[in-house]
XYZ file of C-alpha atoms in Angstrom:
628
model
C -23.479 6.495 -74.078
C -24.633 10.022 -75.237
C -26.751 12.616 -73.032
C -30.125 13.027 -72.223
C -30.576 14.287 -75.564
C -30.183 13.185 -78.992
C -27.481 13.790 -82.158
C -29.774 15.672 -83.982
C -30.640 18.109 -81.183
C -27.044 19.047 -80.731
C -26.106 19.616 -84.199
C -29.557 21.990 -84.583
C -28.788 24.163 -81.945
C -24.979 24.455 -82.766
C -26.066 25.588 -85.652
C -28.597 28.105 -84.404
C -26.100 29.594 -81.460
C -22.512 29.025 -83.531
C -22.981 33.068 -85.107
C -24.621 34.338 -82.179
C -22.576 37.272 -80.160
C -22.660 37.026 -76.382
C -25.521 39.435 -75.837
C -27.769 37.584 -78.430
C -26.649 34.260 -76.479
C -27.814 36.150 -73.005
C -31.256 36.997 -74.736
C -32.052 33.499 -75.782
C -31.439 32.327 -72.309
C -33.754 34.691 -70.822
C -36.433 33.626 -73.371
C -35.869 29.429 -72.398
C -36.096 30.170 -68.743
C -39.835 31.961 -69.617
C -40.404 28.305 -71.880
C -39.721 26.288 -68.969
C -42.936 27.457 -67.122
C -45.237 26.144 -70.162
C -43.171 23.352 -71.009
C -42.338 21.111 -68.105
C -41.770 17.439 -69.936
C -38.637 16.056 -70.011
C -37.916 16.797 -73.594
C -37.423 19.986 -72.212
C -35.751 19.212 -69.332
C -32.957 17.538 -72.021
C -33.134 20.749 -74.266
C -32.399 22.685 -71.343
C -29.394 20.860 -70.118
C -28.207 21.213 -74.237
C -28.271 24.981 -74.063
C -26.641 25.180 -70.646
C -23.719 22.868 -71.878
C -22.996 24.996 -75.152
C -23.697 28.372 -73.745
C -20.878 27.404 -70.904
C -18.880 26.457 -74.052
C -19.622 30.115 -75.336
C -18.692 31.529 -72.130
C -15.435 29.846 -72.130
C -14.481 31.499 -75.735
C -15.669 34.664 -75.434
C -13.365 34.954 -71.796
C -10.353 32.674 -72.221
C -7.831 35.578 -73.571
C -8.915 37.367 -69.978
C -8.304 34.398 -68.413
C -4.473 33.967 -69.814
C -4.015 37.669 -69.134
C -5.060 37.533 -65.567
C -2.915 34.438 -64.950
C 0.202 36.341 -66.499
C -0.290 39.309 -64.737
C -0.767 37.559 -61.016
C 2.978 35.633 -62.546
C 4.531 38.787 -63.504
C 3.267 40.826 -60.443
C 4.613 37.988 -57.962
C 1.023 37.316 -56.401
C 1.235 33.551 -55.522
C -0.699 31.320 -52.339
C 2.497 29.332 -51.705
C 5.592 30.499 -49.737
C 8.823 32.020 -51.484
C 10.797 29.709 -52.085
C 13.022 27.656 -54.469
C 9.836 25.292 -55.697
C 7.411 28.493 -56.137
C 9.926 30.571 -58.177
C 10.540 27.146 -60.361
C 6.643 27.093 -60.312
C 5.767 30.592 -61.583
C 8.432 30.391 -64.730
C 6.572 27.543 -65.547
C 3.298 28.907 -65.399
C 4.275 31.700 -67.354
C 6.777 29.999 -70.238
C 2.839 27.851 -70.493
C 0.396 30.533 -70.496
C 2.372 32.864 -73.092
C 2.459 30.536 -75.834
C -1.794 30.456 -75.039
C -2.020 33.866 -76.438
C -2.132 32.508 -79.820
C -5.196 30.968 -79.377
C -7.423 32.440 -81.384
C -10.581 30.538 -82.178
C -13.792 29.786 -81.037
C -14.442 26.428 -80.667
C -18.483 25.697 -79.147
C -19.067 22.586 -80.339
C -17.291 20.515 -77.923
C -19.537 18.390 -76.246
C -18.787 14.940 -78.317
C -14.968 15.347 -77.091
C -16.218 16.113 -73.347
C -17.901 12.863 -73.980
C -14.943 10.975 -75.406
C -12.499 11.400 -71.960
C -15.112 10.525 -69.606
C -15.107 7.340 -68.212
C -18.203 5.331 -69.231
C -19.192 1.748 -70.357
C -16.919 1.508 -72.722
C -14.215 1.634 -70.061
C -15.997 -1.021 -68.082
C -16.202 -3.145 -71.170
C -12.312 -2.697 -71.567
C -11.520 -3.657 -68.241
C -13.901 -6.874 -68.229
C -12.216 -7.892 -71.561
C -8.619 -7.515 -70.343
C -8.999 -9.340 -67.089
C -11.243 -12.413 -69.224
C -7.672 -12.459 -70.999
C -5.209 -12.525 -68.497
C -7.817 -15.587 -67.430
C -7.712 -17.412 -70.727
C -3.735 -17.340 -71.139
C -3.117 -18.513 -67.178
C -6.058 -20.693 -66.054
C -7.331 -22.990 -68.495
C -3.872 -24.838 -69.075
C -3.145 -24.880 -65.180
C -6.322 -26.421 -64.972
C -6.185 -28.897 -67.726
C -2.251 -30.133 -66.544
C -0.713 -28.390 -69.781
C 0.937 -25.986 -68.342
C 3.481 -28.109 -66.442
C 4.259 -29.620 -69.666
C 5.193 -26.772 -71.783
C 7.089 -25.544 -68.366
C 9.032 -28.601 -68.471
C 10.284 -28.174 -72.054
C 14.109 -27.013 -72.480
C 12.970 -23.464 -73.092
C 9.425 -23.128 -70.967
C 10.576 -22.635 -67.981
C 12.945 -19.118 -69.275
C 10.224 -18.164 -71.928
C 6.796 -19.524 -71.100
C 6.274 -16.927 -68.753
C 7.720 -13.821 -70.785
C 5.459 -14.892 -74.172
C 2.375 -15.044 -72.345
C 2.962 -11.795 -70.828
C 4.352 -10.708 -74.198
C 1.526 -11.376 -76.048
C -1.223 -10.556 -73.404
C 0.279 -6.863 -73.648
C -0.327 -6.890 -77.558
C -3.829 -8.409 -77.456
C -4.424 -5.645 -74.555
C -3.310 -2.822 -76.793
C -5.400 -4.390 -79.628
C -8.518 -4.009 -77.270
C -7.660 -0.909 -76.386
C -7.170 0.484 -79.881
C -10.430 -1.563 -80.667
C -12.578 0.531 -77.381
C -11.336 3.433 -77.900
C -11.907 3.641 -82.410
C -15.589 2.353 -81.700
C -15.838 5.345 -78.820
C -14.682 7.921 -81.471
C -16.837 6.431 -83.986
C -19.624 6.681 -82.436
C -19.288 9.608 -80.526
C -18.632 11.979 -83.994
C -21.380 10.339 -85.635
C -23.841 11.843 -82.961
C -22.604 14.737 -81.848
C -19.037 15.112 -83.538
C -15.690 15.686 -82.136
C -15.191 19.583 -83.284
C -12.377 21.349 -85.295
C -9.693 19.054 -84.526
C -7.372 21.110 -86.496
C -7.700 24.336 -83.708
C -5.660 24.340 -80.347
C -7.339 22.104 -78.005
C -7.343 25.279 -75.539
C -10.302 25.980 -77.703
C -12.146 23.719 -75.378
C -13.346 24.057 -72.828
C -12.382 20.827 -70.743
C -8.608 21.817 -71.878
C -8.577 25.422 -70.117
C -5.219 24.481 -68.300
C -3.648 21.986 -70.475
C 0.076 22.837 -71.164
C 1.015 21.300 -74.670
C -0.069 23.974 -77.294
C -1.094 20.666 -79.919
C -4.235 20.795 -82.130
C -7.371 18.339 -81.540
C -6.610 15.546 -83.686
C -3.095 15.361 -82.376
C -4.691 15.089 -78.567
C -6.662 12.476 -80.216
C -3.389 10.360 -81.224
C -1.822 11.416 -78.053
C -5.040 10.216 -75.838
C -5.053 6.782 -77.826
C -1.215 5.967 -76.925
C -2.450 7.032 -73.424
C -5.035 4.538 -73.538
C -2.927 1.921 -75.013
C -0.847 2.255 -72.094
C -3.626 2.249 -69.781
C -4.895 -1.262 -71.282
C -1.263 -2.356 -70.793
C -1.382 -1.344 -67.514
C -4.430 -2.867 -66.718
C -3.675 -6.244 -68.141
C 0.046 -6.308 -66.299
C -1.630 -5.956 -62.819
C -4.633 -8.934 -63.919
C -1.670 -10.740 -64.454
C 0.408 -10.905 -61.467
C -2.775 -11.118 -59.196
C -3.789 -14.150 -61.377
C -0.659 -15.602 -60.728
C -0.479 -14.920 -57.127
C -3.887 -16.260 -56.112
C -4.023 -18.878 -58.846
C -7.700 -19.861 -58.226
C -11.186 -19.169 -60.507
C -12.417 -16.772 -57.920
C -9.402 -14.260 -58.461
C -12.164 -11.503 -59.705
C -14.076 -11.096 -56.907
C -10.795 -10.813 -54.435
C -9.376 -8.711 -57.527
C -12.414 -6.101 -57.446
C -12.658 -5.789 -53.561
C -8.624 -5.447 -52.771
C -8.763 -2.719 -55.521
C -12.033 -1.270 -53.886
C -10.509 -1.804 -50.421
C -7.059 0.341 -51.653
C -9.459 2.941 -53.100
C -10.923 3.708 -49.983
C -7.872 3.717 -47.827
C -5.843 5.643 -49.942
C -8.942 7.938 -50.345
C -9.320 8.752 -46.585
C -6.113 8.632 -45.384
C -3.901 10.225 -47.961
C -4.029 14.387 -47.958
C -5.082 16.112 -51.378
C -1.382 18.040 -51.118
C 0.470 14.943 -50.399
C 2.856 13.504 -53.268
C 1.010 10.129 -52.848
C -2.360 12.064 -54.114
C -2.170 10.102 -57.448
C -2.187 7.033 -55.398
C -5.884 7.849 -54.353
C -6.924 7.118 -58.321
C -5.775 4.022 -57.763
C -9.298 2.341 -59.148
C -8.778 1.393 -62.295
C -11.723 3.043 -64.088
C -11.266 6.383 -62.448
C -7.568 6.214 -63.528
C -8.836 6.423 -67.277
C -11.041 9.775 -66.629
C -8.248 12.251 -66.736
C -10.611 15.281 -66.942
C -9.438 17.075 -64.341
C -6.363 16.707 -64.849
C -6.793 18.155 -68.215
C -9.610 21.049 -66.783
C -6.853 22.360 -64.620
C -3.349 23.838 -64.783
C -1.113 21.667 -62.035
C 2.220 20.201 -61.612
C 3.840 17.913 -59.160
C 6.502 18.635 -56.677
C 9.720 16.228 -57.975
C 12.251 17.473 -56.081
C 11.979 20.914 -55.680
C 11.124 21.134 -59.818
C 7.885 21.699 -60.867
C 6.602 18.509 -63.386
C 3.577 18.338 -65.412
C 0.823 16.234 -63.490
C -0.395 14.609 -66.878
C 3.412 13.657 -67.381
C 4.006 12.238 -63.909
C 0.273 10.416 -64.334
C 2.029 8.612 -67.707
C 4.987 7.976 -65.774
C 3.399 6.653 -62.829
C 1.960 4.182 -65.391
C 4.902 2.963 -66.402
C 6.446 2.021 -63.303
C 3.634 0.298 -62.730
C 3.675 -1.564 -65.765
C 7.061 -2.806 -65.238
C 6.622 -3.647 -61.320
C 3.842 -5.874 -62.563
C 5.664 -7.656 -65.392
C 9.108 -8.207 -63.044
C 6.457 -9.689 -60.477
C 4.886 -11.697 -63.057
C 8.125 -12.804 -64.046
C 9.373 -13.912 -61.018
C 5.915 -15.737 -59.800
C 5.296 -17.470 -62.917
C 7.808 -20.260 -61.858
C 5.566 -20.824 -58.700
C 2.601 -21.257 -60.909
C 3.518 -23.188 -63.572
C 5.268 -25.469 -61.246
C 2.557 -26.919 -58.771
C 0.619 -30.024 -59.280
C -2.985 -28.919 -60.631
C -4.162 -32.405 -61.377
C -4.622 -33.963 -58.105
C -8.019 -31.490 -57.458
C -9.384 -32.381 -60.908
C -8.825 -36.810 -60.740
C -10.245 -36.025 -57.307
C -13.180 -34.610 -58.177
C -14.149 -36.398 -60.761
C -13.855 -39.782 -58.643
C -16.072 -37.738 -56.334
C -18.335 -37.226 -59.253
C -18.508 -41.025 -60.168
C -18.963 -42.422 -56.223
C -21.883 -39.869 -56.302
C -24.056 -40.229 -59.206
C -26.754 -37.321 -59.481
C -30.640 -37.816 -60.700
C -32.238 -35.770 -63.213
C -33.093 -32.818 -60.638
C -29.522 -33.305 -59.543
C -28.183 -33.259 -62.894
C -30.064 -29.684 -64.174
C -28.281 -28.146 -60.912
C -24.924 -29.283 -61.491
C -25.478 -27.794 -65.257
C -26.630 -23.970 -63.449
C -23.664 -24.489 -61.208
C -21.224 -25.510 -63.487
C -22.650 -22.448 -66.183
C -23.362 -19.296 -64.340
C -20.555 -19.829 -61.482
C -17.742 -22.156 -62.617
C -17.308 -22.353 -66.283
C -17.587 -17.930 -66.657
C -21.246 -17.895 -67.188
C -20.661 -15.466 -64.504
C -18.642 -13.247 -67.060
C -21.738 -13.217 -69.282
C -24.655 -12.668 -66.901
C -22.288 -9.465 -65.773
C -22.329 -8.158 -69.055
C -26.052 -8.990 -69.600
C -26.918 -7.144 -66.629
C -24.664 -4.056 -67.301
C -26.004 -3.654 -70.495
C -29.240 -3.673 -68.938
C -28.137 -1.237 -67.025
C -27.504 0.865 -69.782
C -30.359 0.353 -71.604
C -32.644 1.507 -68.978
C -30.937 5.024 -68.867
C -31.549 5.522 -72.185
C -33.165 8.665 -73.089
C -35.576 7.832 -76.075
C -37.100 11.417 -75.971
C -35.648 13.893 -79.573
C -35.108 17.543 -77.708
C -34.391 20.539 -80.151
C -37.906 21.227 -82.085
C -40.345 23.508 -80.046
C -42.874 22.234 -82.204
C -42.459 18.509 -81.236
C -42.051 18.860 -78.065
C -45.659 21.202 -77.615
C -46.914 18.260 -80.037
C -45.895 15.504 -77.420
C -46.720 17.832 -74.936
C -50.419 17.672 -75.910
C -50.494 14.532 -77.042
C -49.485 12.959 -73.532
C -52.203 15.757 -71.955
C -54.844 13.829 -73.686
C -53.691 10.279 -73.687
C -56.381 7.789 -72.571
C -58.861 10.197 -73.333
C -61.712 9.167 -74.831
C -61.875 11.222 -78.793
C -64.809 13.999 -78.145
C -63.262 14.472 -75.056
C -59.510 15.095 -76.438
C -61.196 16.710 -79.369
C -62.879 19.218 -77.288
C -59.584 19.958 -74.744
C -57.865 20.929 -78.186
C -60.789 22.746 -79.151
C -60.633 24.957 -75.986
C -56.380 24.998 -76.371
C -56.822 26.251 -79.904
C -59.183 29.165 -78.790
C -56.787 29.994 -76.018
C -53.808 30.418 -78.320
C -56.031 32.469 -80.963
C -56.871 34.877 -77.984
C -52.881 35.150 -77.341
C -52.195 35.736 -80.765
C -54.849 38.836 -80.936
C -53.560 40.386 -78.149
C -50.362 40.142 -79.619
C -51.425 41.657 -82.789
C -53.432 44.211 -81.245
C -52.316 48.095 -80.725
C -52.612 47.151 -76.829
C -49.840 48.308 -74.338
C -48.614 45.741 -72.278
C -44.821 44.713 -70.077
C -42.232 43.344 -71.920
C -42.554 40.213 -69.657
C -46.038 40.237 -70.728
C -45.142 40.156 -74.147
C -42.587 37.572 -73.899
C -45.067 35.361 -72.228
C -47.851 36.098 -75.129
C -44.729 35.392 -78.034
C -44.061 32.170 -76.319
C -47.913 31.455 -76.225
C -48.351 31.572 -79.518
C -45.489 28.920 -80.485
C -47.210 26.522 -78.876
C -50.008 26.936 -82.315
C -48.460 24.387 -84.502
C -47.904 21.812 -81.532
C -51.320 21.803 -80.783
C -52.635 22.123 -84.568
C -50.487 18.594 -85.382
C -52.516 17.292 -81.906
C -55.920 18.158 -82.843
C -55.558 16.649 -86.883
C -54.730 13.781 -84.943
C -58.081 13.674 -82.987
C -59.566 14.220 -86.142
C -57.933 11.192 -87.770
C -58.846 8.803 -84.498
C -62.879 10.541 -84.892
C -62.658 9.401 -88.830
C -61.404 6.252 -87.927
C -64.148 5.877 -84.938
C -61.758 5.090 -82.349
C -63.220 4.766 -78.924
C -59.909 6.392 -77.540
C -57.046 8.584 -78.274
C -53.740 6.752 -77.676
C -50.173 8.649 -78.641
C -48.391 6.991 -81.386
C -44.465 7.228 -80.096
C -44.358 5.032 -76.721
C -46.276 2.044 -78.716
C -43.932 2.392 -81.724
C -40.842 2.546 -79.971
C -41.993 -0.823 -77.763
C -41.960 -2.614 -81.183
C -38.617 -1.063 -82.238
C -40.246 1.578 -84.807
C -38.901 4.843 -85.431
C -34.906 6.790 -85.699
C -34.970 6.783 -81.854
C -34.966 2.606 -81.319
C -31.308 2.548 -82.584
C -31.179 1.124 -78.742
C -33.808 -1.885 -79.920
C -31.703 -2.466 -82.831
C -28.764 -2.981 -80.517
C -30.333 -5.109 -77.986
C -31.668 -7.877 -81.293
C -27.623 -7.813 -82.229
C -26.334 -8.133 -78.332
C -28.881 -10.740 -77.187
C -28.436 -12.827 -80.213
C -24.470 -12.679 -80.034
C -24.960 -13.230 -75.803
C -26.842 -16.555 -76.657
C -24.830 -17.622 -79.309
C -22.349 -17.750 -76.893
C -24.140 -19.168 -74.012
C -25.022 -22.030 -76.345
C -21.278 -22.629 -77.115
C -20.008 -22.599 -73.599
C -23.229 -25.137 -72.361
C -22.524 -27.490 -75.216
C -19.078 -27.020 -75.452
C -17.609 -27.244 -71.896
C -17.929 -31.199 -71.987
C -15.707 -31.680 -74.909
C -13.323 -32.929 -73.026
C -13.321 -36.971 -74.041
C -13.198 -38.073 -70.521
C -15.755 -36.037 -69.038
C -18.315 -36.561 -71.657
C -17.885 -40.616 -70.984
C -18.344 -39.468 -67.261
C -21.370 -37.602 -67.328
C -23.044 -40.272 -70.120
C -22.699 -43.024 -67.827
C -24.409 -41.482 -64.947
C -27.625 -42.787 -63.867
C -29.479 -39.865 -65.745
C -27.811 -40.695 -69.086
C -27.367 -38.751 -72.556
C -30.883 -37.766 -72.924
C -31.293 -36.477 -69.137
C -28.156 -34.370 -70.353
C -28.877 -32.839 -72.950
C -32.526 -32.062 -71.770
C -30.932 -30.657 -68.675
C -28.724 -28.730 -71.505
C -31.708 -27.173 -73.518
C -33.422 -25.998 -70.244
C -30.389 -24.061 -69.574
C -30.808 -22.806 -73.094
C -34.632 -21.629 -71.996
C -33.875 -20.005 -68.777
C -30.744 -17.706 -70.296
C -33.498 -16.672 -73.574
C -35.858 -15.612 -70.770
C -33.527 -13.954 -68.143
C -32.304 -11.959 -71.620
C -35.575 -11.404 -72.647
C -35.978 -9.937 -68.639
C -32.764 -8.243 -68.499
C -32.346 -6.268 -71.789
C -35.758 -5.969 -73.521
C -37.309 -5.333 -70.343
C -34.926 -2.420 -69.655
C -35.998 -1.441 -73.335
C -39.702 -1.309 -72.383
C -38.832 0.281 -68.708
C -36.864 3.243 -70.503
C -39.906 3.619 -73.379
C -42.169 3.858 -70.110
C -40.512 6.579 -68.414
C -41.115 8.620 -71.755
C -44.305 7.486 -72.279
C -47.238 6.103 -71.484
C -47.672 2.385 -72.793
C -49.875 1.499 -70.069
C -52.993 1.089 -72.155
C -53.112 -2.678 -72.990
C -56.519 -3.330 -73.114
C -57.348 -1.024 -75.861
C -57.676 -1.953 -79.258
C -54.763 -1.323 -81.540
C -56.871 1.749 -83.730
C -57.131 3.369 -80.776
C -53.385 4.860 -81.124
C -53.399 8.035 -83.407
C -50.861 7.386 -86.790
C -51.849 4.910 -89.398
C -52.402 1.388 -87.520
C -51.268 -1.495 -89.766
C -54.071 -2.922 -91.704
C -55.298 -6.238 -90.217
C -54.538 -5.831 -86.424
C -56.692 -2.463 -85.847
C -59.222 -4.524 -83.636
C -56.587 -6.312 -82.299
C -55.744 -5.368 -78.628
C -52.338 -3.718 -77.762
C -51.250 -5.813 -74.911
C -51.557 -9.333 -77.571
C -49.620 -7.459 -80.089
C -46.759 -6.778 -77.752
C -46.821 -10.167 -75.918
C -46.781 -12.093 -79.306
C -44.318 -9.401 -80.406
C -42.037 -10.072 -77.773
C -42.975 -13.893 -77.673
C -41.741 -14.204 -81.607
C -38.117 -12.454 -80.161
C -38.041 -15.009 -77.155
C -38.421 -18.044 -79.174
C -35.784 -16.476 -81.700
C -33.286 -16.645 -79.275
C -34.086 -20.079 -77.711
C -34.242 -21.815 -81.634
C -31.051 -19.761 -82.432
C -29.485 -21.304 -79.059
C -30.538 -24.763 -79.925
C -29.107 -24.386 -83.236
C -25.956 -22.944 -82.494
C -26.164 -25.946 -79.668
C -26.606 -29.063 -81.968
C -24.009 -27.558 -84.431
C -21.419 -27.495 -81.545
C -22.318 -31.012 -80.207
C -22.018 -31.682 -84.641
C -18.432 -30.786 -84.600
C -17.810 -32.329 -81.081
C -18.756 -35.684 -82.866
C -16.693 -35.375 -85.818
């Protein structure tokens, strides 16, 4: 969820630019934009987009008491785009009651980056919504389904209260998941690059240059969570009335393309200075990334009085909130009321008229798992995280000396050793000529000189290289292999925190796989059905532990292979026919003959049948309780 560069990198270059003066801050620009010409990896490329992102920070601070003054003075002198009129005269009071009290800002605040990251919209968002509309599911659908829910409605108080509980209490469990998002966002985010001063005026930052309340950081920070309660509120009241209007399993799928479909009408038919422009944020996860909202100062047009756009964005939420609860409450009657047990009898007389073989039998189970039963629900989240995971930037940005290491180290990669050990050789004398010239009484352009000084940085880098060629000749490698692409395919080193998280997700993802394939015959009935096909028990539950199989191995596709495609973008890992002692570090004793492609196949075999025995387990012991 961070940038293309890590924690650490941040925090080391705050700390080199946080007492630097603008003029300092211009020189050290000047300096990286000679670097990039001799150092063109993508480490780089990451450290570069770090400077650019603080120094606009610095920019910001060093200018913002011009800004406020020029915005005062266009106020006070009457310059304005809009006609005179009762609204614009409204309008520039406003502006200027606003922008005075922003003359008390006094501090410098560059280290804003982790709260940039906390109001954009990322997974986290997506994870929120997916959660809220699985529970609007789970309160509505299940009981419809299984004929409960006419017989609670039928009770002396279901048919006044049914509908108001379950709306009461999907509210609360959607503020709960809310809370729950948004503490794990903060979390994480100040652990890697940290959230700031929070006790300075959030006009400190950047993103906040036209923000009207005059509140410290960690008071946005309550005021942004109640926001996002809302939000999940919000959210979870509009899952619920289109649940309850549609009434059928496939509700997401005409959920996410009317949404879509509203997005893009509203989008090309609504103007940007109409009053229905908040109407075009009318997708759901673009509603939650309020940045520019927050970047710049702007009010809404209520009647010829100038309101607060953030403050007519909260209201706007909600009305919505309660037009979706009154038309919950008024369709739940509708809902509750119908017959659903004629489809189910139905279908399961179908089911007995027709019974299935054993090939028959393992595609009901893939049916009834990935499209029916919310298997669906999982495979989305399986391939999102995927998704994640393969955008993962595993590079470290913020030491010159690392990244001139890796720099050489990928330059000679595959190389057999006396032919790395003579490129270094020849690198080595190249720098030692830069570094006499340098110390020489020789005239030469300050370009010329900046060029030489930048030269000479790359010593170390390439020292730490050619040790390492002299380690692989000791050892009588055949080849030269770098160390960092190989260890972070077997989940070795700080930057495989991603690895770490994929063991936890995939073994939580087939835990519950497992549950749902063992679990979603519990019902007495349809356990006695499906036993007394022609197949039988054992056909079953074979046809059960194949499922098991295929979800270990579309995991082990999905999540570790987006681990291994994001390690490969890095670095090269390409080399699996050379012997283990061939990559430069200490190889562990007893697999230095061993060739790298059979240590990573076994490595990732060992994970594969992890997950299948932990699905089996988890399996049996659900089938264990279903017998007791």
């Amino acid at each position: 969820m961070g940038g293309d560069f890590s924690g650490n990198a941040y925090k080391n270059m705050i700390h080199d630019v946080k007492n630097m003066d603008m003029n300092t801050l211009e020189k050290f620009a000047e300096k990286k934009d000679f670097e990039k010409n001799g150092l063109y990896t993508n480490s780089y490329k990451a450290e570069d987009a770090l400077y650019n992102i603080i120094y606009k920070q610095a920019q910001y601070s060093n200018s913002y008491k011009e800004y406020v003054a020029s915005v005062l003075d266009r106020q006070e002198n009457g310059i304005s785009i809009f006609v005179k009129g009762k609204y614009s005269k409204r309008l520039q009071q406003k502006i200027k009651a606003d922008f005075s009290g922003f003359r008390n800002v006094k501090e410098k605040e560059i280290d804003a980056y982790g709260m940039e990251r906390l109001l954009q919209a990322d997974c986290f968002e997506i994870m929120m919504f997916g959660m809220i509309f699985l529970l609007a599911y789970i309160l509505l659908i299940p009981e419809k389904n299984e004929g409960i829910l006419r017989f609670y409605f039928a009770m002396p108080n279901g048919r006044n209260w049914l509908g108001f509980v379950k709306y009461g209490v999907g509210c609360f469990y959607a503020g709960i998941i809310s809370v729950v998002f948004y503490g794990v966002k903060c979390l994480i985010l100040s652990s890697l690059y940290g959230l700031g001063n929070l006790r300075v005026k959030v006009q400190s930052f950047y993103m906040f240059q036209g923000f009207p309340p005059n509140i410290s950081g960690g008071e946005f920070l309550i005021g942004y969570g109640c926001y996002k309660i809302l939000v999940g509120i919000l959210f979870f009241s509009i899952f619920y009335a289109l649940t309850l209007l549609w009434k059928k399993r496939n509700i997401a799928f005409t959920m996410i393309a009317g949404i879509f479909f509203l997005e893009g009408y509203f989008w090309f038919h609504i103007r940007d200075n109409s009053w229905l422009y908040l109407m075009r944020r009318i997708n759901l996860i673009q509603f939650m990334d309020i940045r520019n909202i927050l970047a710049q100062y702007s009010c809404v047009n209520v009647w010829n009085v100038p309101v607060h756009t953030y403050l007519v964005l909260v209201l706007a939420c909600v009305l919505l909130i309660i037009s979706s609860g009154v038309s919950g409450f008024l369709l739940y009657p509708v809902f509750a009321g119908e017959n659903g047990r004629t489809l189910e009898i139905a279908g399961k007389t179908s089911f007995c008229w027709n019974l299935p073989s054993k090939m028959e039998l393992l595609f009901y189970e893939i049916k009834k798992y990935w499209v029916c039963e919310k298997g669906w629900m999982l495979l989305l989240a399986v391939l999102c995280a995927g998704y994640f995971i393969s955008g993962i930037q595993v590079q470290n940005a913020g030491d010159v000396d690392k990244l001139y290491y890796e720099k050489y180290m990928m330059e000679i990669q595959g190389k057999t050793v006396p032919e790395a050990k003579k490129y270094m050789q020849d690198i080595l004398k190249e720098i030692q000529e830069w570094k006499t010239d340098l110390e020489s009484d020789k005239t030469f352009s300050q370009e010329y000189i900046s060029i030489l000084e930048i030269g000479v940085k790359r010593e170390k880098g390439a020292q730490k290289a050619y040790k390492k060629v002299l380690l692989q000749e000791k050892k009588k490698a055949d080849h030269i292999l770098y160390e960092k692409g190989y260890r972070l395919a077997l989940g070795m080193g700080k930057e495989a925190f991603a690895f770490h998280f994929i063991e936890i997700f995939s073994a939580i993802a087939i835990a519950i796989f497992a549950f749902c394939v063992y679990g979603v015959d519990n019902k007495m009935e349809r356990r006695l059905l499906l036993y007394s096909t022609y197949s039988g028990k054992n056909a079953l539950i074979r046809s059960k532990c194949r499922m098991i199989i295929f979800w270990s191995i579309f995991l082990m596709g999905s999540l570790y292979g987006s681990w291994i495609y994001s390690v490969s973008r890095n670095y090269s890992i390409h080399h699996l026919n050379f012997h283990w002692n061939c990559v430069a570090g200490n190889a562990l004793f007893g697999i230095i003959q061993t060739k790298i492609g059979v240590i990573l196949f076994g490595f990732y075999g060992l994970h594969l049948l992890a997950l299948i025995f932990l699905g089996m387990v988890v399996g049996n012991l659900t089938m264990r309780e279903d017998s007791i």
